[in-house]
Tab-separated table of C-alpha atoms in Angstrom:
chain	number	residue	atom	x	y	z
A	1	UNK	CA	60.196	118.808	-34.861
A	2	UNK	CA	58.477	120.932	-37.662
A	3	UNK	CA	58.016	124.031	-35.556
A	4	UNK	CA	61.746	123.634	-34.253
A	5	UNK	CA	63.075	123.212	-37.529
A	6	UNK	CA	61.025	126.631	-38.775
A	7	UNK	CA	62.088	128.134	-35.779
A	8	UNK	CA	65.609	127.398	-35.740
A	9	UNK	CA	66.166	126.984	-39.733
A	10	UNK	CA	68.739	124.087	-38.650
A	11	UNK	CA	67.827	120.604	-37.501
A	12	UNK	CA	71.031	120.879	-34.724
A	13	UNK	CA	70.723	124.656	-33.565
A	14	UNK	CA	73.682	126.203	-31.690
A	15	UNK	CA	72.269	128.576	-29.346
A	16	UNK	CA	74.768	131.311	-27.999
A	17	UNK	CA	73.912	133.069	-24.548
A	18	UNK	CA	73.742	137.034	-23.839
A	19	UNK	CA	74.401	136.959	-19.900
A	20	UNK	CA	73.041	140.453	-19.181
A	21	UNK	CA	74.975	142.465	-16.015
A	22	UNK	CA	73.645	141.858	-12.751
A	23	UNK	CA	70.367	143.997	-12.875
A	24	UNK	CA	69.604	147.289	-11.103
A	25	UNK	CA	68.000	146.012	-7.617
A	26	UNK	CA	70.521	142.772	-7.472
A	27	UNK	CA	72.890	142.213	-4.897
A	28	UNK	CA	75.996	142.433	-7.811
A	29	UNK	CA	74.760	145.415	-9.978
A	30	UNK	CA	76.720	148.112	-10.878
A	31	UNK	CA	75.646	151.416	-9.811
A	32	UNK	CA	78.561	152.953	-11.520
A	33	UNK	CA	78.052	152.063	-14.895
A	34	UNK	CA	74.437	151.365	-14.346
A	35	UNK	CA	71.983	150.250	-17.668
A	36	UNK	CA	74.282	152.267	-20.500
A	37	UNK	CA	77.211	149.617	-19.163
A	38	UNK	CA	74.968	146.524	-19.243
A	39	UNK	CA	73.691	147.597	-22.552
A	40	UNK	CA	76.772	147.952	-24.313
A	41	UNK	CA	78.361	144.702	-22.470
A	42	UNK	CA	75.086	142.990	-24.109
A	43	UNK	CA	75.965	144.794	-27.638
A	44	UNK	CA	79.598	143.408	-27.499
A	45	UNK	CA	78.406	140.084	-26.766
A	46	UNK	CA	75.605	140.240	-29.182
A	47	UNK	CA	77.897	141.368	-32.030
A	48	UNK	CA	80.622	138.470	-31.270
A	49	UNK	CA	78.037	135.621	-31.184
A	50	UNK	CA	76.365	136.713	-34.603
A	51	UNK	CA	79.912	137.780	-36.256
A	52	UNK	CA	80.597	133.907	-34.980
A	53	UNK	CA	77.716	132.257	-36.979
A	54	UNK	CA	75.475	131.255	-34.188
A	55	UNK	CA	72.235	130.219	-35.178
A	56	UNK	CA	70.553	132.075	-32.198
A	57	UNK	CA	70.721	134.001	-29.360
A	58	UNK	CA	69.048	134.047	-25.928
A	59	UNK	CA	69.293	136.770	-23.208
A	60	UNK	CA	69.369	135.566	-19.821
A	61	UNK	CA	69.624	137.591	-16.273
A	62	UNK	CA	72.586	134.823	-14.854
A	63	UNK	CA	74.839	137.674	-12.953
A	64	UNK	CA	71.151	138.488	-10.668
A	65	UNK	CA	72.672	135.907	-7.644
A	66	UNK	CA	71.195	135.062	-5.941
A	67	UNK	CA	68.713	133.624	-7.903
A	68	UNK	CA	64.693	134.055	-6.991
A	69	UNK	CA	62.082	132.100	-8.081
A	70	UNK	CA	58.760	135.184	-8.024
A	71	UNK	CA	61.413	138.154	-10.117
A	72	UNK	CA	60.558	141.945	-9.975
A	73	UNK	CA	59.026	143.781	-11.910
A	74	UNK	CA	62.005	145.849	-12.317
A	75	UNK	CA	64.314	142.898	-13.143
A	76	UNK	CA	61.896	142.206	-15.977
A	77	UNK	CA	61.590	145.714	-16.784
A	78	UNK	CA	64.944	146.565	-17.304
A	79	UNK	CA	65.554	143.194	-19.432
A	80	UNK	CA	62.706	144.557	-21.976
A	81	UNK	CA	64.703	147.934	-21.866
A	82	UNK	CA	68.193	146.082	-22.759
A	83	UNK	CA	67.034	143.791	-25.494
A	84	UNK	CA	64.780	147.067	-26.452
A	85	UNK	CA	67.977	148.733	-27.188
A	86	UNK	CA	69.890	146.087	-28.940
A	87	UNK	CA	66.327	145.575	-31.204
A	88	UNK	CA	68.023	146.667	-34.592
A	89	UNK	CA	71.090	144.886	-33.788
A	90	UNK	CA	69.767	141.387	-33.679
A	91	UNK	CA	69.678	139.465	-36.814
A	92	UNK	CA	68.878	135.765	-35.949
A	93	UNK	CA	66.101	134.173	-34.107
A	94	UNK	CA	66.501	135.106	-30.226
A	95	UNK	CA	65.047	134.043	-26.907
A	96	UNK	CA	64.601	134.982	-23.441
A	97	UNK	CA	64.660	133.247	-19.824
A	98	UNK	CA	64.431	135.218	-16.780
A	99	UNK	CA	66.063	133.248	-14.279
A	100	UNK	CA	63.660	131.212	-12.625
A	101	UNK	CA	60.630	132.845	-13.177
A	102	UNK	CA	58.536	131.063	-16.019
A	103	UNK	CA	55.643	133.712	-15.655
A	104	UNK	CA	58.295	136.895	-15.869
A	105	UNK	CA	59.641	134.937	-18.619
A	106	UNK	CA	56.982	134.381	-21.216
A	107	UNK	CA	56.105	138.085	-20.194
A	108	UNK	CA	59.330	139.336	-21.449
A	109	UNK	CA	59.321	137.149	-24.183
A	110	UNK	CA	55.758	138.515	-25.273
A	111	UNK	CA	56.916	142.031	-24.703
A	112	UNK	CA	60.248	141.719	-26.786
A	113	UNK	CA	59.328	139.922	-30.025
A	114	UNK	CA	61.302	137.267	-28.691
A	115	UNK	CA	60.826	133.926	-30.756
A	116	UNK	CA	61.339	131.362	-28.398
A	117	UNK	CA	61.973	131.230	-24.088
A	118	UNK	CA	63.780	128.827	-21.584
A	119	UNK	CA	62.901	128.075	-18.374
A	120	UNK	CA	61.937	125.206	-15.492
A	121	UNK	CA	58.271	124.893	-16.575
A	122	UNK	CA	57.131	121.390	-14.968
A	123	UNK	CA	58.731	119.903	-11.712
A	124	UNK	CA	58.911	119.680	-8.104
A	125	UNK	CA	62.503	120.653	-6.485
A	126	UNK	CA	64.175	121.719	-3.595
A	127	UNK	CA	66.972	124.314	-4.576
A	128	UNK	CA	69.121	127.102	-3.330
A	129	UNK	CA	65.846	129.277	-3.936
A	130	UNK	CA	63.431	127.052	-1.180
A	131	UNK	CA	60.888	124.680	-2.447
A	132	UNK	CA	60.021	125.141	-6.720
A	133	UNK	CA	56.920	123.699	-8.354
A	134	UNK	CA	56.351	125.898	-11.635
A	135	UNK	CA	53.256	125.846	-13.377
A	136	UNK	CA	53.523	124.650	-16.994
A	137	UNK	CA	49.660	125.041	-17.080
A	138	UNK	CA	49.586	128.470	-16.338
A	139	UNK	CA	52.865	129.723	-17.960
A	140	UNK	CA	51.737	128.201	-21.439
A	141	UNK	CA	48.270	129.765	-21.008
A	142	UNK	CA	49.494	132.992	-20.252
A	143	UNK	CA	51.629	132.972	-23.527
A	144	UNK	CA	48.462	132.841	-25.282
A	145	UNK	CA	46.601	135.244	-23.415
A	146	UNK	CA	49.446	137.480	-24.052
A	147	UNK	CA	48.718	136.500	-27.785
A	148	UNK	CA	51.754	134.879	-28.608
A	149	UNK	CA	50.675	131.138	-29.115
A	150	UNK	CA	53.478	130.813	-31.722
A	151	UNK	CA	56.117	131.525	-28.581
A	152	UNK	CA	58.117	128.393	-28.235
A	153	UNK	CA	58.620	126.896	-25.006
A	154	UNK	CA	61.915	125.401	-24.266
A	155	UNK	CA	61.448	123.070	-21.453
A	156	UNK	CA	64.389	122.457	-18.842
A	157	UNK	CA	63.533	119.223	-17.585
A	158	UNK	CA	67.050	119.029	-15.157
A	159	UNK	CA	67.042	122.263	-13.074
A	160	UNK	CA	70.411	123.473	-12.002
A	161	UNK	CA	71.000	124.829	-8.754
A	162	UNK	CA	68.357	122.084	-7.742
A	163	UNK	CA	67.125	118.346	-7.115
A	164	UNK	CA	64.157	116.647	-8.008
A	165	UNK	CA	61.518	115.729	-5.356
A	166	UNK	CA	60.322	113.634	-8.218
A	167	UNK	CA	61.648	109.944	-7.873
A	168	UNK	CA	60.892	109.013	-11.440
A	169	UNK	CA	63.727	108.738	-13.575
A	170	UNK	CA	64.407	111.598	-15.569
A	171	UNK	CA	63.607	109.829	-18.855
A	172	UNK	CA	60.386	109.312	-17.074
A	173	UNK	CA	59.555	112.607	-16.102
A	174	UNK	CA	60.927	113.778	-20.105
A	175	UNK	CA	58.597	111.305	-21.754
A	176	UNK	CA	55.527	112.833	-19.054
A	177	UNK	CA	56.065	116.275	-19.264
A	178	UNK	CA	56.791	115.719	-23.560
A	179	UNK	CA	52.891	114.462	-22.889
A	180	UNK	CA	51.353	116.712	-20.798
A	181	UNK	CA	52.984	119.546	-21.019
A	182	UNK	CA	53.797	120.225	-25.026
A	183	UNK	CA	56.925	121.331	-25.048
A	184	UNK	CA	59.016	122.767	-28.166
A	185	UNK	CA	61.731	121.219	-27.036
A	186	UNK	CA	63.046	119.231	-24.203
A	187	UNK	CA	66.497	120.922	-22.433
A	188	UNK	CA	68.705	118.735	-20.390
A	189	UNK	CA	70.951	120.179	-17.635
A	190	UNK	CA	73.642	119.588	-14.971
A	191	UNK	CA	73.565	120.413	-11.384
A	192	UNK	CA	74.550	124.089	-12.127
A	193	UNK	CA	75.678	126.700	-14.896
A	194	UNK	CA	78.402	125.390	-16.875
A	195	UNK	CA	78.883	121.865	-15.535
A	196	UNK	CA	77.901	119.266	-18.655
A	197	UNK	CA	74.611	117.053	-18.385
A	198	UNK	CA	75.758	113.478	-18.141
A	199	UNK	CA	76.198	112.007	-21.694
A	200	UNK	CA	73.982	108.944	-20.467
A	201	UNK	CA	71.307	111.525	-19.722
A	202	UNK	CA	71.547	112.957	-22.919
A	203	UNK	CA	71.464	109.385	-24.590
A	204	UNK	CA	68.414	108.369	-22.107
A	205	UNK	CA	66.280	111.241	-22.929
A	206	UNK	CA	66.472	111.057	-26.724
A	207	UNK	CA	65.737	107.532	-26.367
A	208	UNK	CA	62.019	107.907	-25.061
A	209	UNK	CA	61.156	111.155	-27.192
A	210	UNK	CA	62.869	109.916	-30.980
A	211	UNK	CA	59.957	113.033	-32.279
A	212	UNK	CA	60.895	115.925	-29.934
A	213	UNK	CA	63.904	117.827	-29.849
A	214	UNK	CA	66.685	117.583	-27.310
A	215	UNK	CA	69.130	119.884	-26.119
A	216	UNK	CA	71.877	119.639	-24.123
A	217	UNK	CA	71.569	123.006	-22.109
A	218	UNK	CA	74.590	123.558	-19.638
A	219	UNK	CA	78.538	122.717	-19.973
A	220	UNK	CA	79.005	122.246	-23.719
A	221	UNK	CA	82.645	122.782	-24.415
A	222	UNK	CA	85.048	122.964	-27.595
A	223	UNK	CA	86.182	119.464	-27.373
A	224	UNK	CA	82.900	118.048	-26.623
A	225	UNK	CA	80.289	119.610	-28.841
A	226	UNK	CA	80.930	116.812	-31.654
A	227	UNK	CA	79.941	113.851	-29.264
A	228	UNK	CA	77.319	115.841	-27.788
A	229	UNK	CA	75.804	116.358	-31.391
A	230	UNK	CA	76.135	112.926	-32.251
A	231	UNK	CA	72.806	112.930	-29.594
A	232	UNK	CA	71.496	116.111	-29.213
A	233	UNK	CA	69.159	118.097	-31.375
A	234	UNK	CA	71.666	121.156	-30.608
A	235	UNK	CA	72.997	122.635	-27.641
A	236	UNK	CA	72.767	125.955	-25.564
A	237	UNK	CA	75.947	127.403	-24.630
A	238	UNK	CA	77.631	130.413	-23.033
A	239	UNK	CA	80.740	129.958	-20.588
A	240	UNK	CA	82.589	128.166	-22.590
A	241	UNK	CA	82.579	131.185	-25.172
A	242	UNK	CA	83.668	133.381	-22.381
A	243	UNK	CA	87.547	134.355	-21.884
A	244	UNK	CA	88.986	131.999	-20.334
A	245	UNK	CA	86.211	129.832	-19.946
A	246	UNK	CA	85.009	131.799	-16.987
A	247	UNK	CA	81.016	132.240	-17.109
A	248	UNK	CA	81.241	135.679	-15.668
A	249	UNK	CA	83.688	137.494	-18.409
A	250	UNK	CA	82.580	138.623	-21.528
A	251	UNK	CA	82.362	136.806	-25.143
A	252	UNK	CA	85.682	135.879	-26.398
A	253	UNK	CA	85.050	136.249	-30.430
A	254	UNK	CA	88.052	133.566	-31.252
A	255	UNK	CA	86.560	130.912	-28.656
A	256	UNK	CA	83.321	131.828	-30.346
A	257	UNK	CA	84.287	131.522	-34.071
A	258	UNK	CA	86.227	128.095	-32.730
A	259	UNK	CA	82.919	126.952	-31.119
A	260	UNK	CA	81.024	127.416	-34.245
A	261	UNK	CA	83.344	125.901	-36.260
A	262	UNK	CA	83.476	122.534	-34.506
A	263	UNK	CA	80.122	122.487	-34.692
A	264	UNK	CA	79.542	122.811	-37.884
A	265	UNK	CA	82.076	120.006	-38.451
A	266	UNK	CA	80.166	117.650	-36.497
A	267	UNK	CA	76.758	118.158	-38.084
């Protein structure tokens, strides 16, 4: 809870997502407007989520559907490029997740300065993707071969887009991988990107790990972030900052600024 609490300067950090355009090579990217347009859409975002009073950022690939599992290089690449760009621009602690790769992940992370990184790190699922067993083992040692052993690790415990081939219940498997595994945080999910975790989930989770923090991690709206802070040890959110709600539009400052706001009243 120490390192979270340095990291995040808050004890209940709202985290605000950067959805990056669909990246050169993916089925939805835009030749037309190519990097310069996902650059500035990132820049607009960017600007609305600090001008909001977020306590963090993350940049995440989550227009590259279909999703893979093993990312190239060039997705990864052109990530580093983006956030590259914005560099001068950011002024709050920011994170990465390349979606669902942990290894292309905590390489981007090393590569951009980026202070923390989300991503499915323990687990055995079947998913849209095919079958998914990451490797927290190697993904945390590769941080530290990369020389970045203060790069926090936010766990996702509840993978969207997926179900467990793990019968334990997910307490179970929070409280194991919160063992083995060392995570700086525990993330908790629903079945895919913007629908809410279950409030019981929530509730269950925090029950068996009192000493590490939990996030709620998909589906956090306006009229729920109070009762999800009443449990959680902060929340990641991005479609319901979007226009209209809709996770593929841009950042709608006034949602944003409401967002925060509520928040804050609930802390």
């Amino acid at each position: 809870m120490t390192r979270f609490l340095a990291l995040f300067g808050t004890a209940k950090p709202i985290v605000g997502m950067v959805h990056l355009g669909a990246l050169p090579g993916s089925p939805l990217h835009d030749a037309k407007t190519g990097i310069d347009g996902i650059v500035e859409s990132a820049r607009a975002d960017l600007a609305a989520l600090q001008e909001a009073g977020f306590d963090a950022v993350m940049f995440g690939n989550e227009n590259d559907r279909p999703y893979e599992l093993d990312v190239d290089t060039a997705s990864t690449a052109t990530m580093a490029f983006v956030i590259g760009q914005l560099n001068d621009e950011i002024a709050v602690p920011f994170g990465v997740n390349v979606l669902w790769d942990p290894m292309a992940t905590v390489a981007l992370a090393a590569a951009t300065g980026a202070a923390f990184c989300r991503e499915i790190f323990t687990g055995t699922y079947a998913s849209d993707m095919g079958s998914w067993t990451p490797d927290a083992g190697k993904a945390m040692r590769y941080r530290d071969r990369l020389g970045r052993p203060d790069l926090a690790m936010l766990y996702n415990i509840s993978a969207e887009f997926a179900d467990s081939l793990d019968r334990r219940s997910l307490p179970d498997r929070a409280r194991s991988a919160a063992f083995s595994s060392i995570p700086d945080a525990v993330l908790v999910s629903g079945t895919i990107t913007g629908e809410a975790a279950r409030m019981e989930d929530l509730e269950a989770v925090k029950a068996v790990l009192p000493d590490t923090p939990v996030m709620a991690n998909t589906g956090v709206k306006h009229e729920t972030v109070a009762d999800v802070l009443k449990i959680a040890d902060g929340c990641i959110v991005g479609s319901a900052l979007k226009f209209d709600g809709d996770t593929w539009k841009a950042i709608d400052p006034e949602r944003a600024r409401d967002f925060v706001q509520r928040a804050r009243c609930a802390e």
